PDB file of C-alpha atoms in Angstrom:
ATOM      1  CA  UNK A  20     -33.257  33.283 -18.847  1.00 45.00           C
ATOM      2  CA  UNK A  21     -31.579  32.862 -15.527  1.00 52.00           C
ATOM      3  CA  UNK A  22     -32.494  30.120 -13.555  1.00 50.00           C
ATOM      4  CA  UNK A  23     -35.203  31.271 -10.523  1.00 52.00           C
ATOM      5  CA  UNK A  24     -34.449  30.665  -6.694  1.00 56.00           C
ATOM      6  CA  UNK A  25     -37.117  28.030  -6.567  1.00 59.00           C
ATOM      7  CA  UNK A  26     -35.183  26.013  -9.618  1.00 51.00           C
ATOM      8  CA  UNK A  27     -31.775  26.218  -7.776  1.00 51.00           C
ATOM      9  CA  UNK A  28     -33.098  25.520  -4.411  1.00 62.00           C
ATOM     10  CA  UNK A  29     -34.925  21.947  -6.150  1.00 60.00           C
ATOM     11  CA  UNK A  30     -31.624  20.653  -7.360  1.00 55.00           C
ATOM     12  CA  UNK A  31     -29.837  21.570  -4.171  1.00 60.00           C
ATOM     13  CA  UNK A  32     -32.727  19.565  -2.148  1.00 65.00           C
ATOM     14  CA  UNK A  33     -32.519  16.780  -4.930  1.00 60.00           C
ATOM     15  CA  UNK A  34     -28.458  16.904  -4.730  1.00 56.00           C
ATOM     16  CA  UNK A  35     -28.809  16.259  -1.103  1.00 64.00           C
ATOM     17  CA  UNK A  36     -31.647  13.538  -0.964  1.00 64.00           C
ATOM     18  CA  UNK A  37     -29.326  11.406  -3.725  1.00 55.00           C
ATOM     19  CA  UNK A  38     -26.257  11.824  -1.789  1.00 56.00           C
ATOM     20  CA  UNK A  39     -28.420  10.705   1.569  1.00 59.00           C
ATOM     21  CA  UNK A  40     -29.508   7.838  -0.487  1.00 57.00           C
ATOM     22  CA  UNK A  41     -26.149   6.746  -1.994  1.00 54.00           C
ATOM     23  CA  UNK A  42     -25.004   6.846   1.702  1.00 54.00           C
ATOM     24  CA  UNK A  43     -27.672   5.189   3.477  1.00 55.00           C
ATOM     25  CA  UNK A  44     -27.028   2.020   0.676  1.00 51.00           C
ATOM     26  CA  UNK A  45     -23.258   1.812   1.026  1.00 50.00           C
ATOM     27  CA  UNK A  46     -23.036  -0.395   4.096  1.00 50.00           C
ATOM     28  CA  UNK A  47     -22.552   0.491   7.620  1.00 59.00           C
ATOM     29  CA  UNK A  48     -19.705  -1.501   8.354  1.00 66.00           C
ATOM     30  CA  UNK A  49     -17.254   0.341   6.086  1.00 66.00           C
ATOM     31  CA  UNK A  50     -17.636   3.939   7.633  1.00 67.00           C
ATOM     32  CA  UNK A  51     -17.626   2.356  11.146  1.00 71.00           C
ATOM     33  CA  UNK A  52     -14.582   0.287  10.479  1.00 69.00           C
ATOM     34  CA  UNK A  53     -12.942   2.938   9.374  1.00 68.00           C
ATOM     35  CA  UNK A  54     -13.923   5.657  12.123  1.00 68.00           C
ATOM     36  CA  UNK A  55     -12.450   3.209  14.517  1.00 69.00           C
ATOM     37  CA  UNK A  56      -9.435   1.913  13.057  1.00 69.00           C
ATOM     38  CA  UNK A  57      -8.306   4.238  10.116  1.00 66.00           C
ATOM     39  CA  UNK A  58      -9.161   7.517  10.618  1.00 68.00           C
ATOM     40  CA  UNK A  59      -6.108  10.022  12.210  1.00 65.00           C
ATOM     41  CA  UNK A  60      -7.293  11.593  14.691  1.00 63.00           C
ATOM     42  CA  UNK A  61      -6.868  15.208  15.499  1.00 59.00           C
ATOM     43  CA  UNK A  62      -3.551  14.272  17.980  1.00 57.00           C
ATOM     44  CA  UNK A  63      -1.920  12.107  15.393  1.00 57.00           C
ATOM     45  CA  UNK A  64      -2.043  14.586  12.685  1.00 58.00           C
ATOM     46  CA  UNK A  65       1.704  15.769  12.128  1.00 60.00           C
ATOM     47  CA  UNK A  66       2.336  19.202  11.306  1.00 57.00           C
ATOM     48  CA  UNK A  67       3.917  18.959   7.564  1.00 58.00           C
ATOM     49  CA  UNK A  68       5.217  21.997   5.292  1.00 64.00           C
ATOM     50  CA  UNK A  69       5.304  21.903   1.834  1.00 66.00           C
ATOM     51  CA  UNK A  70       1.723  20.633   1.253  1.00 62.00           C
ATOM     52  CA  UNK A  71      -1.424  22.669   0.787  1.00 67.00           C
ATOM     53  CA  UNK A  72      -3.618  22.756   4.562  1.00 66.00           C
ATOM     54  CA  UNK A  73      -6.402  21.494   2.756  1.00 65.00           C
ATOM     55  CA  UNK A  74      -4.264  18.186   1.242  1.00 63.00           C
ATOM     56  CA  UNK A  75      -6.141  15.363   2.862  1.00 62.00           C
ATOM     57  CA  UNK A  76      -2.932  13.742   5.534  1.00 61.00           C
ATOM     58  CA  UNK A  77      -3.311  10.767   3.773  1.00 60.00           C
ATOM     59  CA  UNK A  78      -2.115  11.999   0.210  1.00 62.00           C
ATOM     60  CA  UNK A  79       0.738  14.032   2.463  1.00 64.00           C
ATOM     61  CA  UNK A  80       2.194  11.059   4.199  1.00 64.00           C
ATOM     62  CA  UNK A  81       2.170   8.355   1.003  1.00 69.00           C
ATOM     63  CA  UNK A  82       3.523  11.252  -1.193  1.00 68.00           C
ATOM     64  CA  UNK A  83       7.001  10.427   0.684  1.00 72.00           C
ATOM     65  CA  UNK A  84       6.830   7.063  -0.519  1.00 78.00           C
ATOM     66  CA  UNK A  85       9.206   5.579  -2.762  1.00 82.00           C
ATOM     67  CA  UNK A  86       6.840   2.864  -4.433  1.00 88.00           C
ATOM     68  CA  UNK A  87       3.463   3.241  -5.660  1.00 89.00           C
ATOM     69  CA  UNK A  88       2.430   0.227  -4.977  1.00 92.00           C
ATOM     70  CA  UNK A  89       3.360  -0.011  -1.707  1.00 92.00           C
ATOM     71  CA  UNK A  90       1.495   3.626  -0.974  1.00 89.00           C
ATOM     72  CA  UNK A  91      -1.553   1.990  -3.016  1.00 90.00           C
ATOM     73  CA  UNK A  92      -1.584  -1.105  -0.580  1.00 93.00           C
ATOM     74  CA  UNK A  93      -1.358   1.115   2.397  1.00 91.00           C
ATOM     75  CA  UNK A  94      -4.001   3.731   1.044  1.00 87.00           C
ATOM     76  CA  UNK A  95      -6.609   0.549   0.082  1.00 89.00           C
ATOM     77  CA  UNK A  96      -6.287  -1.101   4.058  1.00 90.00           C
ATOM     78  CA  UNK A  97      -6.849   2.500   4.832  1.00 85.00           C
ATOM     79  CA  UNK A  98     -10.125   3.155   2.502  1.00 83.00           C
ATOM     80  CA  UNK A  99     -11.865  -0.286   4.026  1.00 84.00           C
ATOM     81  CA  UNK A 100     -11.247  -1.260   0.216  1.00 87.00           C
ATOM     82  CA  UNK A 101      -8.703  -4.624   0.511  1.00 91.00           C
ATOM     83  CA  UNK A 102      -9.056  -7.535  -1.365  1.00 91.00           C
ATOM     84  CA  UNK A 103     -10.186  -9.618   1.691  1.00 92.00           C
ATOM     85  CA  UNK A 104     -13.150 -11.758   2.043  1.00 89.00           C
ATOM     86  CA  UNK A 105     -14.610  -9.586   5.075  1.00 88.00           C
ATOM     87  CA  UNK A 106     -13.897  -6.179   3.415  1.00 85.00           C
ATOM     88  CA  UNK A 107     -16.449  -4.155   4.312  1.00 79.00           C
ATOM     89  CA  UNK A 108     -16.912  -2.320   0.754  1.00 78.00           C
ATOM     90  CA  UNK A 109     -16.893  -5.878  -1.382  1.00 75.00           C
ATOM     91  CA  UNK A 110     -20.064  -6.243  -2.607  1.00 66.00           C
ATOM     92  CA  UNK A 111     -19.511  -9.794  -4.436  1.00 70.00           C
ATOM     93  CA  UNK A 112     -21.770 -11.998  -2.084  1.00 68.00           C
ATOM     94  CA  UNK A 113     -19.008 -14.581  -1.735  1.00 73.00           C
ATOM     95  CA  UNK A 114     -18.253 -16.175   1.687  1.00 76.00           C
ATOM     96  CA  UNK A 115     -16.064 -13.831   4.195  1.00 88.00           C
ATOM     97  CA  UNK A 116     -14.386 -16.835   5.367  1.00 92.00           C
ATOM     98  CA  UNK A 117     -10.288 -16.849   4.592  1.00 94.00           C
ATOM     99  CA  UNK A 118      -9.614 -19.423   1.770  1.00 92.00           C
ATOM    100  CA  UNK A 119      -6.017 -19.045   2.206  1.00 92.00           C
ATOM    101  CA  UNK A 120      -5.709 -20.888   5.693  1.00 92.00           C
ATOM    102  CA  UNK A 121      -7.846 -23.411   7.468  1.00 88.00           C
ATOM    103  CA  UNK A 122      -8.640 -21.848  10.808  1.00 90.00           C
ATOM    104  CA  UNK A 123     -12.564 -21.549   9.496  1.00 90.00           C
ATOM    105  CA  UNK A 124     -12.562 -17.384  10.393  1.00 92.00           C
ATOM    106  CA  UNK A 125     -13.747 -14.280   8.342  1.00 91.00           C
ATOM    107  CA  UNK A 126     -10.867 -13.114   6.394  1.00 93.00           C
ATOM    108  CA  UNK A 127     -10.886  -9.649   7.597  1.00 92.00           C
ATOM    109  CA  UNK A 128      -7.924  -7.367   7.461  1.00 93.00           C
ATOM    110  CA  UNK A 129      -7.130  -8.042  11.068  1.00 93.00           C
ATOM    111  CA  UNK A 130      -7.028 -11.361  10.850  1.00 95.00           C
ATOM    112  CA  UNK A 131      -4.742 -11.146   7.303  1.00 95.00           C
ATOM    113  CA  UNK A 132      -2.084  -8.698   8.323  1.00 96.00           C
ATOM    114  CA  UNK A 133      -1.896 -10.500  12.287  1.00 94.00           C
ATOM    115  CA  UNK A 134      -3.424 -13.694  12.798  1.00 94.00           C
ATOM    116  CA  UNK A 135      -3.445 -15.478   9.388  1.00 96.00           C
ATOM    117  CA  UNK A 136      -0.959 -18.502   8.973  1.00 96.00           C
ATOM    118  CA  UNK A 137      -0.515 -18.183   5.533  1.00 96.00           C
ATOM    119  CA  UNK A 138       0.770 -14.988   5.782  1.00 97.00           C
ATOM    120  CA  UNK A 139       3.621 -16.185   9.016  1.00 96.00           C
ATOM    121  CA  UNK A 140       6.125 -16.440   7.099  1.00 96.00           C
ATOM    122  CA  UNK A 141       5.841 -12.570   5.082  1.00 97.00           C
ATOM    123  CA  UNK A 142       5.781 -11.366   9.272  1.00 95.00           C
ATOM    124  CA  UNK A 143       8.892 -13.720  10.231  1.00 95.00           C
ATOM    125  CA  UNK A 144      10.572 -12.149   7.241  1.00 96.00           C
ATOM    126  CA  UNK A 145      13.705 -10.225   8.761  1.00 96.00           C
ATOM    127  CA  UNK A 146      12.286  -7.256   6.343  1.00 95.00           C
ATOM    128  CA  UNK A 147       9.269  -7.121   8.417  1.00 96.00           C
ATOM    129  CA  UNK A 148       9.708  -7.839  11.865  1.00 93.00           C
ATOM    130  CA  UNK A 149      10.226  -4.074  13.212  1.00 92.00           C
ATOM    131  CA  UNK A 150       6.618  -4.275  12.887  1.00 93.00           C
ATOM    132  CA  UNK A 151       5.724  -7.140  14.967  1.00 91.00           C
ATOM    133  CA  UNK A 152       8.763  -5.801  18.018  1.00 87.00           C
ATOM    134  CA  UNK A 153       6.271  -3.650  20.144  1.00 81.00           C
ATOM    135  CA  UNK A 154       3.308  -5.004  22.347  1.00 81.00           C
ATOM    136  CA  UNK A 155      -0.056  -4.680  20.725  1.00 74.00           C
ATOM    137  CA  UNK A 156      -2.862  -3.880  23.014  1.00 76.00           C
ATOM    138  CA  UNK A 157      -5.823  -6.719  22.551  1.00 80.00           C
ATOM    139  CA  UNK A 158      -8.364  -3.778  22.267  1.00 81.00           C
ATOM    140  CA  UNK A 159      -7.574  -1.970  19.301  1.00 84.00           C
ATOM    141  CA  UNK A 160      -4.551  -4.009  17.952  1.00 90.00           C
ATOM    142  CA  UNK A 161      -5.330  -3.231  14.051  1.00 90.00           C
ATOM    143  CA  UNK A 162      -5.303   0.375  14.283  1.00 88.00           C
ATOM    144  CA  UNK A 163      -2.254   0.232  16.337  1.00 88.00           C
ATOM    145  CA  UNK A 164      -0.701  -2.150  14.403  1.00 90.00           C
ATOM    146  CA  UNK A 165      -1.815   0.576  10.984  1.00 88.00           C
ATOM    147  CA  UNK A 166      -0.749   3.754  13.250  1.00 84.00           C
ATOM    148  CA  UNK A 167       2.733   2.633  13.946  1.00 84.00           C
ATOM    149  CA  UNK A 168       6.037   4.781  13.360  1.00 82.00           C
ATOM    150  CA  UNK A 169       7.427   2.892  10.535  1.00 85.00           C
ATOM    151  CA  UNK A 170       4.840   3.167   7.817  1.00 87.00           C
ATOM    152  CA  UNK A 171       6.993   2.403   4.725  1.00 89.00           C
ATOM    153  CA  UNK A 172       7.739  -0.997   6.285  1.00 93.00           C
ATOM    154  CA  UNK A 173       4.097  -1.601   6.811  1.00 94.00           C
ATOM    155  CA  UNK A 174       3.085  -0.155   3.668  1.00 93.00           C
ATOM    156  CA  UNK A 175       5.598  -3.204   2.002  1.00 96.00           C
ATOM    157  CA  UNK A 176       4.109  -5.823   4.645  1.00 97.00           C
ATOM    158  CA  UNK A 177       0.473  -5.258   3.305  1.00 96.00           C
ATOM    159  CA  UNK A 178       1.673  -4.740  -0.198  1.00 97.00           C
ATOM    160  CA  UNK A 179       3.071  -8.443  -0.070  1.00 97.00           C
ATOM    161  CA  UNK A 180       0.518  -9.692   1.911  1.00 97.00           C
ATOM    162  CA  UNK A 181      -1.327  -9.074  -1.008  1.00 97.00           C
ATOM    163  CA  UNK A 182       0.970 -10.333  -3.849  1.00 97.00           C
ATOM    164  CA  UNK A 183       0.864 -13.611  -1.277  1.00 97.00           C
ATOM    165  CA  UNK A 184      -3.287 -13.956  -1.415  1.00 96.00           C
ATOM    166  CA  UNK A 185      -3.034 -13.703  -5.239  1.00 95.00           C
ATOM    167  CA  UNK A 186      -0.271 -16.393  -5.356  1.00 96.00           C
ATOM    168  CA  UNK A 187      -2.121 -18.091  -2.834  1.00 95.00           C
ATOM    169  CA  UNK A 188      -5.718 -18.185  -4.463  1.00 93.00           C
ATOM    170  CA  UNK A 189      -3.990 -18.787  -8.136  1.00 93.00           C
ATOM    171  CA  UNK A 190      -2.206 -21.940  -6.973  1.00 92.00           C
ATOM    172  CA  UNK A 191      -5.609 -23.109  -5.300  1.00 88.00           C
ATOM    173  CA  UNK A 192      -7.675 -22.180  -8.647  1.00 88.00           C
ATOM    174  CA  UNK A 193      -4.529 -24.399 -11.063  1.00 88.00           C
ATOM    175  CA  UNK A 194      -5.119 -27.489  -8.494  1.00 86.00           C
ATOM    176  CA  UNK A 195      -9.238 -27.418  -9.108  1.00 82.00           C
ATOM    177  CA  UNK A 196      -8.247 -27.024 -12.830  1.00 77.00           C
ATOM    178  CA  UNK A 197      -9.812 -30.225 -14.163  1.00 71.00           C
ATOM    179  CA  UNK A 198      -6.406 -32.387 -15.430  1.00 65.00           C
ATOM    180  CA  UNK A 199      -7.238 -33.266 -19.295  1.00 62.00           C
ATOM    181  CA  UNK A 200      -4.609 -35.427 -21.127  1.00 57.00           C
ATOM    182  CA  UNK A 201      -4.373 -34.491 -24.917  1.00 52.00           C
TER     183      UNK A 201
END
């Protein structure tokens, strides 16, 4: 027996009450940080052959890239989903503050990838200063800083940025190690 109108029209209205629901929970911040900074805007799309029209430009531009896991670091600071304290999509309850440096801030991805000290020496690196050459506007600098020409470079930058916060933090973690002599 074939499914009435009434039937198909109740999971459609469920459908879209569960998917209001799952988006009202995930938290504001995430979307909104990524509206403003992340997003590609109409005028910074590039026109690209090859792919489908539909391929999301995101999956077009990293599908250049020569490492994974430098795409994968780019793509995560893109998705709001980094490792940082202050990412927006962490839902571990643990303090947003940066444990990798003692300036007392929220370890956001702005303040990782420009202002962090820990991280000074990855953007001294002669590897990485192309992306630290041009003027930064104070309003806006992150999604300048992400929209910039040479995207391989920063997709390598935020890649070791964070191989550095896992050295960092499992250094930290082997000096609280309680010291037992056998």
């Amino acid at each position: 027996m074939p499914l009435g109108r009434r039937v198909l029209e109740a999971w459609d209205e469920s459908f879209r009450a569960h998917t209001a629901a799952a988006a009202a929970a995930r938290p504001a911040g995430a979307r909104a940080q990524y509206l403003a900074t992340f997003a590609v805007t109409d005028t910074e799309r590039e026109a690209e052959s090859g792919f489908p029209s539909d391929m999301p430009y995101y999956f077009r531009h990293t599908s250049h890239f020569h490492n994974t896991l430098h795409a994968r670091a780019l793509m995560r600071v893109r998705c709001c989903s980094t490792p940082f304290a202050a990412c927006p999509t962490l839902h571990t309850g643990a303090a947003a503050l940066c444990p990798v440096c003692t300036l007392h801030t929220a370890e956001t991805t702005e303040h990782a990838l420009l202002d962090c000290p820990a991280y000074a020496p990855l953007r001294s690196d002669a590897q990485f200063a192309p992306l630290f050459t041009a003027p930064v506007p104070a309003q806006a600098r992150l999604r300048a800083f992400i929209h910039q020409p040479q995207q391989h470079i920063l997709a390598h930058y935020i890649h070791a940025c964070f191989e550095k916060r896992s050295e960092l933090l499992e250094a930290a973690l082997q000096e609280e190690e309680p010291q037992t002599d056998a």
